[in-house]
Amino acid sequence: MKYKSLLFSSGLILSALFASAPAQAVVDNNAAQVLLRSSCTENGATIDNCFDDLNTLNTWIWNTRYPSPVTPLNVEVGPGTFTGQFSCTGSGFVSIHGAGMGNTVIQNSSSPISTTQCVNLVFADMTLKNTGNLFGVRNAGGTTVWHNVEIIGLGYAWFDTPGGCSGAPGTHYWFGSRIIAETSAAGSTTAYFNACDHTWFYGSEITAKGSAGNLSTPLVAVGGEVHVYGSNIRALPESGAVMTEVTAVTATNTAEIHIHGTGIDVISDAANDIVALEASNGGTIHANESSYVMKTGSGAKTRVLNNGGNIMAPYQWQVGATPPAIDSVSGYDTVIYTSTSDGHPHFAVYDSSCPGDWYDINTSSCL
């Protein structure tokens, strides 16, 4: 009897132990949707089709799941910080949705997202960070769409193929997103660097900060095309930072940048020379119907700087007592000013041949 009682008691204990231990997670290798969570256990139960490690998930996607146009994959990412890299080469058909900017954070020492010639990739509702090195998100070629995504990068927040095109140009669409470059030890603070691809921004923010000695350049294109609509481009060096270059938009070589309905801010409290638009060596900037805020210490303020490029950016400054103290290109800037000899408002056009850079249309004379 004692022997039977002992066996019975041992069975109860073992049953209780197995009942309390969570079952092994099951992953369907053909699942249309999988999860990335800080933990795949919830309320004592194991969640199937769930990963708690980004690198493990990435390996499973490309070595086991094999997304395709017929069998695309959706990844739902929960709140939390996930360290690792989502990488893709020559494939695609994956959508990754987080729990919102700041709620879902994907970070890596360099390039938390890195893709090459991958198509039909969608990223939404997350923050991406590189915690070291120069490079944030890298996407070369392919097709991507970004909704409500924040990139906080050290050095280059976004770049595609710095050495030039390595394949067919890619296409990228941004909606309601933020790309912010902060200081890097290598001295580069560039939010969006475009060498090859074609990009469209809608209702988004492109900002470069930077400390002493660094470049603060939000948007740089050395090839390809960038289109910015209804957005904000900001060069904002840190307080007191003396920079080697503070330029909001730069286009060179074969690059084209089109900016419409967008605020362009270049603001520095140190004595930095600042530039809003710069084109060189054949680069093109088309910036109609945009607005400018240009403030600096005792440095020069240049709205348009053309060094062998092509800039189409007429602008009428707000009414003031005197024309603004800025540098530009003759004929590109106009203003109505009120401090006149006859007491009536006068219309003036920027003219670099005038000693004071402005030509009064009413009096037919330089100011």
Tab-separated table of N, CA, C and O in Angstrom, residues 207-319:
chain	number	residue	atom	x	y	z
A	207	THR	N	16.032	65.914	-40.761
A	207	THR	CA	16.758	66.823	-39.878
A	207	THR	C	18.189	66.340	-39.644
A	207	THR	O	18.422	65.160	-39.413
A	208	ALA	N	19.124	67.286	-39.700
A	208	ALA	CA	20.514	66.999	-39.327
A	208	ALA	C	20.930	67.939	-38.214
A	208	ALA	O	20.749	69.153	-38.316
A	209	LYS	N	21.487	67.373	-37.161
A	209	LYS	CA	22.000	68.178	-36.056
A	209	LYS	C	23.506	68.285	-36.212
A	209	LYS	O	23.975	68.636	-37.264
A	210	GLY	N	24.282	68.002	-35.207
A	210	GLY	CA	25.731	68.029	-35.346
A	210	GLY	C	26.399	68.933	-34.339
A	210	GLY	O	25.817	69.916	-33.877
A	211	SER	N	27.645	68.588	-33.983
A	211	SER	CA	28.408	69.363	-33.023
A	211	SER	C	29.612	69.986	-33.706
A	211	SER	O	29.770	69.905	-34.921
A	212	ALA	N	30.499	70.619	-32.943
A	212	ALA	CA	31.615	71.370	-33.501
A	212	ALA	C	32.428	70.525	-34.472
A	212	ALA	O	32.765	69.380	-34.182
A	213	GLY	N	32.753	71.122	-35.620
A	213	GLY	CA	33.601	70.484	-36.611
A	213	GLY	C	32.889	69.571	-37.577
A	213	GLY	O	33.464	69.134	-38.568
A	214	ASN	N	31.610	69.266	-37.334
A	214	ASN	CA	30.879	68.331	-38.174
A	214	ASN	C	30.107	69.028	-39.283
A	214	ASN	O	29.822	70.222	-39.214
A	215	LEU	N	29.756	68.248	-40.299
A	215	LEU	CA	28.836	68.714	-41.321
A	215	LEU	C	27.415	68.558	-40.804
A	215	LEU	O	27.086	67.557	-40.180
A	216	SER	N	26.576	69.529	-41.070
A	216	SER	CA	25.156	69.423	-40.748
A	216	SER	C	24.388	69.595	-42.050
A	216	SER	O	24.132	70.701	-42.502
A	217	THR	N	24.061	68.457	-42.704
A	217	THR	CA	23.467	68.475	-44.037
A	217	THR	C	22.293	67.501	-44.085
A	217	THR	O	22.502	66.300	-44.260
A	218	PRO	N	21.073	67.972	-43.944
A	218	PRO	CA	19.922	67.061	-43.899
A	218	PRO	C	19.731	66.227	-45.161
A	218	PRO	O	19.521	65.024	-45.084
A	219	LEU	N	19.806	66.864	-46.336
A	219	LEU	CA	19.494	66.168	-47.583
A	219	LEU	C	20.627	66.353	-48.587
A	219	LEU	O	20.905	67.476	-49.027
A	220	VAL	N	21.279	65.248	-48.929
A	220	VAL	CA	22.395	65.270	-49.881
A	220	VAL	C	22.111	64.241	-50.966
A	220	VAL	O	21.854	63.067	-50.675
A	221	ALA	N	22.155	64.685	-52.224
A	221	ALA	CA	21.984	63.769	-53.352
A	221	ALA	C	23.155	63.936	-54.301
A	221	ALA	O	23.447	65.048	-54.744
A	222	VAL	N	23.829	62.837	-54.588
A	222	VAL	CA	24.933	62.856	-55.545
A	222	VAL	C	24.568	62.075	-56.803
A	222	VAL	O	25.378	61.892	-57.698
A	223	GLY	N	23.325	61.606	-56.864
A	223	GLY	CA	22.785	60.885	-57.998
A	223	GLY	C	21.340	60.542	-57.714
A	223	GLY	O	20.836	60.758	-56.609
A	224	GLY	N	20.621	60.033	-58.697
A	224	GLY	CA	19.227	59.661	-58.503
A	224	GLY	C	18.314	60.860	-58.359
A	224	GLY	O	18.652	61.985	-58.746
A	225	GLU	N	17.126	60.641	-57.782
A	225	GLU	CA	16.125	61.693	-57.610
A	225	GLU	C	15.535	61.642	-56.208
A	225	GLU	O	15.312	60.554	-55.665
A	226	VAL	N	15.270	62.824	-55.650
A	226	VAL	CA	14.561	62.926	-54.377
A	226	VAL	C	13.449	63.946	-54.541
A	226	VAL	O	13.682	65.064	-55.015
A	227	HIS	N	12.216	63.574	-54.147
A	227	HIS	CA	11.055	64.454	-54.214
A	227	HIS	C	10.528	64.651	-52.796
A	227	HIS	O	10.297	63.668	-52.081
A	228	VAL	N	10.335	65.907	-52.407
A	228	VAL	CA	9.886	66.217	-51.042
A	228	VAL	C	8.651	67.109	-51.136
A	228	VAL	O	8.712	68.234	-51.653
A	229	TYR	N	7.514	66.632	-50.617
A	229	TYR	CA	6.255	67.363	-50.707
A	229	TYR	C	5.635	67.517	-49.307
A	229	TYR	O	5.521	66.541	-48.560
A	230	GLY	N	5.236	68.747	-48.977
A	230	GLY	CA	4.541	68.993	-47.717
A	230	GLY	C	5.311	68.526	-46.512
A	230	GLY	O	4.734	67.950	-45.578
A	231	SER	N	6.599	68.793	-46.476
A	231	SER	CA	7.460	68.257	-45.417
A	231	SER	C	8.298	69.361	-44.788
A	231	SER	O	8.025	70.543	-44.969
A	232	ASN	N	9.325	68.966	-44.036
A	232	ASN	CA	10.208	69.924	-43.371
A	232	ASN	C	11.642	69.417	-43.459
A	232	ASN	O	11.921	68.265	-43.145
A	233	ILE	N	12.548	70.292	-43.924
A	233	ILE	CA	13.971	69.981	-44.002
A	233	ILE	C	14.691	70.936	-43.062
A	233	ILE	O	14.570	72.160	-43.206
A	234	ARG	N	15.483	70.401	-42.099
A	234	ARG	CA	16.055	71.266	-41.069
A	234	ARG	C	17.526	70.957	-40.825
A	234	ARG	O	17.891	69.804	-40.567
A	235	ALA	N	18.355	71.991	-40.913
A	235	ALA	CA	19.751	71.918	-40.478
A	235	ALA	C	19.841	72.657	-39.157
A	235	ALA	O	19.677	73.884	-39.106
A	236	LEU	N	20.100	71.925	-38.084
A	236	LEU	CA	20.029	72.490	-36.734
A	236	LEU	C	21.267	72.100	-35.925
A	236	LEU	O	21.216	71.189	-35.096
A	237	PRO	N	22.404	72.755	-36.139
A	237	PRO	CA	23.583	72.435	-35.311
A	237	PRO	C	23.280	72.633	-33.830
A	237	PRO	O	22.439	73.467	-33.450
A	238	GLU	N	23.978	71.870	-33.007
A	238	GLU	CA	23.807	72.017	-31.566
A	238	GLU	C	24.215	73.417	-31.119
A	238	GLU	O	24.995	74.099	-31.779
A	239	SER	N	23.697	73.844	-29.995
A	239	SER	CA	23.965	75.194	-29.503
A	239	SER	C	25.465	75.433	-29.342
A	239	SER	O	26.176	74.637	-28.723
A	240	GLY	N	25.945	76.529	-29.938
A	240	GLY	CA	27.344	76.903	-29.841
A	240	GLY	C	28.284	76.146	-30.750
A	240	GLY	O	29.493	76.390	-30.740
A	241	ALA	N	27.765	75.229	-31.560
A	241	ALA	CA	28.617	74.394	-32.406
A	241	ALA	C	29.091	75.178	-33.629
A	241	ALA	O	28.287	75.723	-34.387
A	242	VAL	N	30.404	75.227	-33.813
A	242	VAL	CA	30.987	75.833	-35.010
A	242	VAL	C	31.215	74.710	-36.019
A	242	VAL	O	31.960	73.771	-35.765
A	243	MET	N	30.563	74.820	-37.172
A	243	MET	CA	30.548	73.737	-38.152
A	243	MET	C	31.366	74.096	-39.385
A	243	MET	O	31.536	75.267	-39.715
A	244	THR	N	31.827	73.052	-40.081
A	244	THR	CA	32.516	73.298	-41.344
A	244	THR	C	31.527	73.559	-42.475
A	244	THR	O	31.840	74.254	-43.434
A	245	GLU	N	30.330	72.989	-42.381
A	245	GLU	CA	29.309	73.220	-43.405
A	245	GLU	C	27.930	73.035	-42.797
A	245	GLU	O	27.656	72.024	-42.146
A	246	VAL	N	27.053	74.013	-43.021
A	246	VAL	CA	25.661	73.926	-42.589
A	246	VAL	C	24.809	74.248	-43.814
A	246	VAL	O	24.582	75.399	-44.150
A	247	THR	N	24.356	73.206	-44.502
A	247	THR	CA	23.605	73.362	-45.743
A	247	THR	C	22.386	72.452	-45.709
A	247	THR	O	22.525	71.245	-45.463
A	248	ALA	N	21.210	72.992	-45.979
A	248	ALA	CA	19.995	72.193	-45.887
A	248	ALA	C	19.882	71.176	-47.012
A	248	ALA	O	19.562	70.009	-46.787
A	249	VAL	N	20.128	71.605	-48.254
A	249	VAL	CA	19.912	70.729	-49.416
A	249	VAL	C	21.097	70.856	-50.363
A	249	VAL	O	21.467	71.966	-50.756
A	250	THR	N	21.670	69.719	-50.752
A	250	THR	CA	22.814	69.697	-51.665
A	250	THR	C	22.564	68.706	-52.785
A	250	THR	O	22.217	67.548	-52.529
A	251	ALA	N	22.749	69.172	-54.028
A	251	ALA	CA	22.634	68.298	-55.196
A	251	ALA	C	23.883	68.450	-56.047
A	251	ALA	O	24.315	69.575	-56.328
A	252	THR	N	24.454	67.324	-56.451
A	252	THR	CA	25.646	67.374	-57.294
A	252	THR	C	25.606	66.237	-58.308
A	252	THR	O	24.786	65.325	-58.221
A	253	ASN	N	26.488	66.329	-59.284
A	253	ASN	CA	26.585	65.322	-60.357
A	253	ASN	C	25.253	65.224	-61.109
A	253	ASN	O	24.719	66.224	-61.540
A	254	THR	N	24.703	64.056	-61.218
A	254	THR	CA	23.460	63.869	-61.979
A	254	THR	C	22.209	63.942	-61.110
A	254	THR	O	21.105	63.692	-61.592
A	255	ALA	N	22.345	64.292	-59.850
A	255	ALA	CA	21.216	64.256	-58.914
A	255	ALA	C	20.168	65.312	-59.235
A	255	ALA	O	20.485	66.428	-59.667
A	256	GLU	N	18.908	64.967	-58.979
A	256	GLU	CA	17.793	65.902	-59.064
A	256	GLU	C	17.041	65.888	-57.738
A	256	GLU	O	16.702	64.823	-57.218
A	257	ILE	N	16.775	67.085	-57.204
A	257	ILE	CA	15.979	67.215	-55.983
A	257	ILE	C	14.817	68.151	-56.277
A	257	ILE	O	15.018	69.287	-56.734
A	258	HIS	N	13.597	67.688	-56.008
A	258	HIS	CA	12.390	68.478	-56.241
A	258	HIS	C	11.704	68.692	-54.895
A	258	HIS	O	11.365	67.722	-54.200
A	259	ILE	N	11.500	69.962	-54.525
A	259	ILE	CA	10.957	70.307	-53.208
A	259	ILE	C	9.784	71.269	-53.406
A	259	ILE	O	9.956	72.349	-53.981
A	260	HIS	N	8.600	70.893	-52.917
A	260	HIS	CA	7.428	71.743	-53.094
A	260	HIS	C	6.580	71.717	-51.817
A	260	HIS	O	6.394	70.671	-51.196
A	261	GLY	N	6.082	72.895	-51.432
A	261	GLY	CA	5.247	72.984	-50.238
A	261	GLY	C	5.958	72.532	-48.983
A	261	GLY	O	5.355	71.897	-48.111
A	262	THR	N	7.222	72.879	-48.863
A	262	THR	CA	8.051	72.361	-47.768
A	262	THR	C	8.771	73.497	-47.049
A	262	THR	O	9.216	74.455	-47.685
A	263	GLY	N	8.881	73.406	-45.729
A	263	GLY	CA	9.641	74.367	-44.949
A	263	GLY	C	11.108	73.973	-44.912
A	263	GLY	O	11.438	72.820	-44.626
A	264	ILE	N	11.983	74.923	-45.215
A	264	ILE	CA	13.421	74.685	-45.205
A	264	ILE	C	14.031	75.593	-44.150
A	264	ILE	O	14.016	76.818	-44.286
A	265	ASP	N	14.541	75.003	-43.080
A	265	ASP	CA	15.056	75.758	-41.930
A	265	ASP	C	16.554	75.518	-41.777
A	265	ASP	O	17.005	74.370	-41.741
A	266	VAL	N	17.308	76.605	-41.688
A	266	VAL	CA	18.736	76.526	-41.395
A	266	VAL	C	18.977	77.470	-40.224
A	266	VAL	O	18.949	78.692	-40.377
A	267	ILE	N	19.198	76.913	-39.045
A	267	ILE	CA	19.219	77.710	-37.823
A	267	ILE	C	20.446	77.353	-36.998
A	267	ILE	O	20.647	76.197	-36.612
A	268	SER	N	21.275	78.374	-36.718
A	268	SER	CA	22.477	78.181	-35.913
A	268	SER	C	22.678	79.401	-35.031
A	268	SER	O	22.567	80.532	-35.506
A	269	ASP	N	22.970	79.179	-33.743
A	269	ASP	CA	23.240	80.332	-32.887
A	269	ASP	C	24.723	80.684	-32.879
A	269	ASP	O	25.120	81.731	-32.369
A	270	ALA	N	25.568	79.827	-33.459
A	270	ALA	CA	26.993	80.124	-33.582
A	270	ALA	C	27.249	80.889	-34.883
A	270	ALA	O	26.366	81.009	-35.738
A	271	ALA	N	28.471	81.385	-35.045
A	271	ALA	CA	28.812	82.211	-36.215
A	271	ALA	C	29.139	81.336	-37.416
A	271	ALA	O	30.246	81.360	-37.955
A	272	ASN	N	28.160	80.539	-37.861
A	272	ASN	CA	28.351	79.665	-39.007
A	272	ASN	C	27.809	80.305	-40.277
A	272	ASN	O	26.747	80.940	-40.257
A	273	ASP	N	28.528	80.132	-41.386
A	273	ASP	CA	27.956	80.457	-42.680
A	273	ASP	C	26.936	79.376	-43.016
A	273	ASP	O	27.229	78.182	-42.945
A	274	ILE	N	25.722	79.797	-43.385
A	274	ILE	CA	24.665	78.822	-43.635
A	274	ILE	C	24.154	78.960	-45.065
A	274	ILE	O	24.172	80.044	-45.656
A	275	VAL	N	23.700	77.829	-45.607
A	275	VAL	CA	23.201	77.782	-46.984
A	275	VAL	C	21.916	76.962	-47.000
A	275	VAL	O	21.846	75.892	-46.382
A	276	ALA	N	20.913	77.450	-47.737
A	276	ALA	CA	19.673	76.693	-47.877
A	276	ALA	C	19.765	75.690	-49.022
A	276	ALA	O	19.543	74.494	-48.837
A	277	LEU	N	20.097	76.167	-50.230
A	277	LEU	CA	20.130	75.313	-51.415
A	277	LEU	C	21.477	75.444	-52.110
A	277	LEU	O	21.902	76.555	-52.428
A	278	GLU	N	22.126	74.312	-52.384
A	278	GLU	CA	23.403	74.346	-53.094
A	278	GLU	C	23.418	73.276	-54.181
A	278	GLU	O	23.130	72.108	-53.921
A	279	ALA	N	23.760	73.686	-55.403
A	279	ALA	CA	23.897	72.755	-56.520
A	279	ALA	C	25.265	72.938	-57.148
A	279	ALA	O	25.751	74.062	-57.290
A	280	SER	N	25.894	71.822	-57.524
A	280	SER	CA	27.229	71.893	-58.119
A	280	SER	C	27.416	70.780	-59.130
A	280	SER	O	26.710	69.757	-59.096
A	281	ASN	N	28.342	70.983	-60.041
A	281	ASN	CA	28.780	69.946	-60.976
A	281	ASN	C	27.619	69.259	-61.689
A	281	ASN	O	27.599	68.037	-61.849
A	282	GLY	N	26.618	70.040	-62.098
A	282	GLY	CA	25.507	69.486	-62.861
A	282	GLY	C	24.301	69.075	-62.055
A	282	GLY	O	23.279	68.653	-62.626
A	283	GLY	N	24.339	69.173	-60.731
A	283	GLY	CA	23.192	68.826	-59.907
A	283	GLY	C	22.043	69.798	-60.095
A	283	GLY	O	22.247	70.976	-60.416
A	284	THR	N	20.804	69.327	-59.880
A	284	THR	CA	19.606	70.139	-60.101
A	284	THR	C	18.743	70.190	-58.850
A	284	THR	O	18.495	69.156	-58.222
A	285	ILE	N	18.299	71.399	-58.494
A	285	ILE	CA	17.327	71.589	-57.412
A	285	ILE	C	16.167	72.394	-57.954
A	285	ILE	O	16.351	73.483	-58.514
A	286	HIS	N	14.962	71.866	-57.802
A	286	HIS	CA	13.740	72.572	-58.190
A	286	HIS	C	12.912	72.749	-56.924
A	286	HIS	O	12.416	71.769	-56.360
A	287	ALA	N	12.818	73.992	-56.434
A	287	ALA	CA	12.184	74.234	-55.127
A	287	ALA	C	11.209	75.395	-55.217
A	287	ALA	O	11.479	76.495	-54.741
A	288	ASN	N	10.062	75.143	-55.821
A	288	ASN	CA	9.004	76.150	-55.882
A	288	ASN	C	8.057	76.006	-54.692
A	288	ASN	O	7.884	74.921	-54.143
A	289	GLU	N	7.437	77.142	-54.309
A	289	GLU	CA	6.382	77.149	-53.291
A	289	GLU	C	6.844	76.516	-51.982
A	289	GLU	O	6.130	75.736	-51.359
A	290	SER	N	8.041	76.863	-51.593
A	290	SER	CA	8.551	76.454	-50.289
A	290	SER	C	8.858	77.701	-49.473
A	290	SER	O	8.822	78.817	-49.986
A	291	SER	N	9.141	77.524	-48.183
A	291	SER	CA	9.425	78.669	-47.320
A	291	SER	C	10.745	78.448	-46.613
A	291	SER	O	11.234	77.314	-46.507
A	292	TYR	N	11.340	79.541	-46.098
A	292	TYR	CA	12.678	79.480	-45.528
A	292	TYR	C	12.732	80.196	-44.191
A	292	TYR	O	12.141	81.269	-44.019
A	293	VAL	N	13.457	79.586	-43.261
A	293	VAL	CA	13.861	80.255	-42.027
A	293	VAL	C	15.375	80.142	-41.969
A	293	VAL	O	15.921	79.033	-41.926
A	294	MET	N	16.060	81.297	-41.989
A	294	MET	CA	17.523	81.297	-41.998
A	294	MET	C	18.030	82.212	-40.898
A	294	MET	O	17.833	83.423	-40.944
A	295	LYS	N	18.660	81.614	-39.886
A	295	LYS	CA	19.173	82.366	-38.751
A	295	LYS	C	20.557	81.845	-38.392
A	295	LYS	O	20.782	80.627	-38.347
A	296	THR	N	21.473	82.759	-38.122
A	296	THR	CA	22.803	82.366	-37.674
A	296	THR	C	23.400	83.488	-36.857
A	296	THR	O	22.799	84.576	-36.752
A	297	GLY	N	24.574	83.224	-36.245
A	297	GLY	CA	25.224	84.258	-35.448
A	297	GLY	C	25.688	85.394	-36.336
A	297	GLY	O	24.883	86.144	-36.884
A	298	SER	N	26.990	85.521	-36.547
A	298	SER	CA	27.516	86.576	-37.415
A	298	SER	C	27.931	86.028	-38.775
A	298	SER	O	28.592	86.722	-39.548
A	299	GLY	N	27.549	84.806	-39.097
A	299	GLY	CA	27.909	84.206	-40.370
A	299	GLY	C	27.036	84.691	-41.508
A	299	GLY	O	25.997	85.336	-41.311
A	300	ALA	N	27.449	84.368	-42.742
A	300	ALA	CA	26.697	84.745	-43.934
A	300	ALA	C	25.499	83.821	-44.115
A	300	ALA	O	25.549	82.634	-43.764
A	301	LYS	N	24.423	84.368	-44.674
A	301	LYS	CA	23.213	83.600	-44.963
A	301	LYS	C	23.024	83.561	-46.482
A	301	LYS	O	22.785	84.599	-47.100
A	302	THR	N	23.112	82.385	-47.070
A	302	THR	CA	22.975	82.234	-48.516
A	302	THR	C	21.789	81.329	-48.809
A	302	THR	O	21.787	80.152	-48.415
A	303	ARG	N	20.796	81.882	-49.490
A	303	ARG	CA	19.632	81.051	-49.813
A	303	ARG	C	19.927	80.147	-51.000
A	303	ARG	O	19.590	78.949	-50.984
A	304	VAL	N	20.546	80.680	-52.059
A	304	VAL	CA	20.841	79.908	-53.263
A	304	VAL	C	22.328	80.024	-53.570
A	304	VAL	O	22.856	81.125	-53.716
A	305	LEU	N	23.005	78.872	-53.668
A	305	LEU	CA	24.417	78.831	-54.009
A	305	LEU	C	24.587	77.886	-55.190
A	305	LEU	O	24.408	76.680	-55.062
A	306	ASN	N	24.907	78.464	-56.346
A	306	ASN	CA	25.010	77.675	-57.572
A	306	ASN	C	26.465	77.602	-58.013
A	306	ASN	O	27.047	78.594	-58.432
A	307	ASN	N	27.039	76.416	-57.897
A	307	ASN	CA	28.426	76.190	-58.310
A	307	ASN	C	28.460	75.220	-59.488
A	307	ASN	O	28.938	74.092	-59.385
A	308	GLY	N	27.902	75.652	-60.605
A	308	GLY	CA	27.903	74.808	-61.789
A	308	GLY	C	26.757	73.833	-61.851
A	308	GLY	O	26.817	72.851	-62.606
A	309	GLY	N	25.686	74.088	-61.093
A	309	GLY	CA	24.502	73.247	-61.150
A	309	GLY	C	23.344	74.001	-61.777
A	309	GLY	O	23.528	74.961	-62.526
A	310	ASN	N	22.144	73.593	-61.437
A	310	ASN	CA	20.932	74.226	-61.956
A	310	ASN	C	19.923	74.314	-60.819
A	310	ASN	O	19.468	73.283	-60.313
A	311	ILE	N	19.595	75.540	-60.402
A	311	ILE	CA	18.644	75.742	-59.304
A	311	ILE	C	17.470	76.567	-59.810
A	311	ILE	O	17.644	77.678	-60.331
A	312	MET	N	16.273	76.027	-59.659
A	312	MET	CA	15.027	76.726	-60.004
A	312	MET	C	14.260	76.932	-58.708
A	312	MET	O	13.568	76.028	-58.241
A	313	ALA	N	14.414	78.110	-58.106
A	313	ALA	CA	13.842	78.321	-56.776
A	313	ALA	C	13.529	79.789	-56.541
A	313	ALA	O	14.138	80.451	-55.693
A	314	PRO	N	12.556	80.356	-57.248
A	314	PRO	CA	12.172	81.745	-56.975
A	314	PRO	C	11.537	81.861	-55.599
A	314	PRO	O	10.906	80.917	-55.110
A	315	TYR	N	11.720	83.021	-54.960
A	315	TYR	CA	11.148	83.195	-53.618
A	315	TYR	C	10.899	84.662	-53.334
A	315	TYR	O	11.731	85.513	-53.643
A	316	GLN	N	9.715	84.949	-52.776
A	316	GLN	CA	9.402	86.306	-52.335
A	316	GLN	C	9.423	86.343	-50.819
A	316	GLN	O	8.661	85.643	-50.155
A	317	TRP	N	10.323	87.180	-50.284
A	317	TRP	CA	10.452	87.321	-48.843
A	317	TRP	C	9.292	88.119	-48.271
A	317	TRP	O	8.610	88.865	-48.976
A	318	GLN	N	9.084	87.955	-46.971
A	318	GLN	CA	7.998	88.662	-46.308
A	318	GLN	C	8.279	90.174	-46.315
A	318	GLN	O	9.423	90.616	-46.357
A	319	VAL	N	7.207	90.947	-46.250
A	319	VAL	CA	7.318	92.407	-46.228
A	319	VAL	C	8.098	92.847	-44.986
A	319	VAL	O	7.887	92.325	-43.880
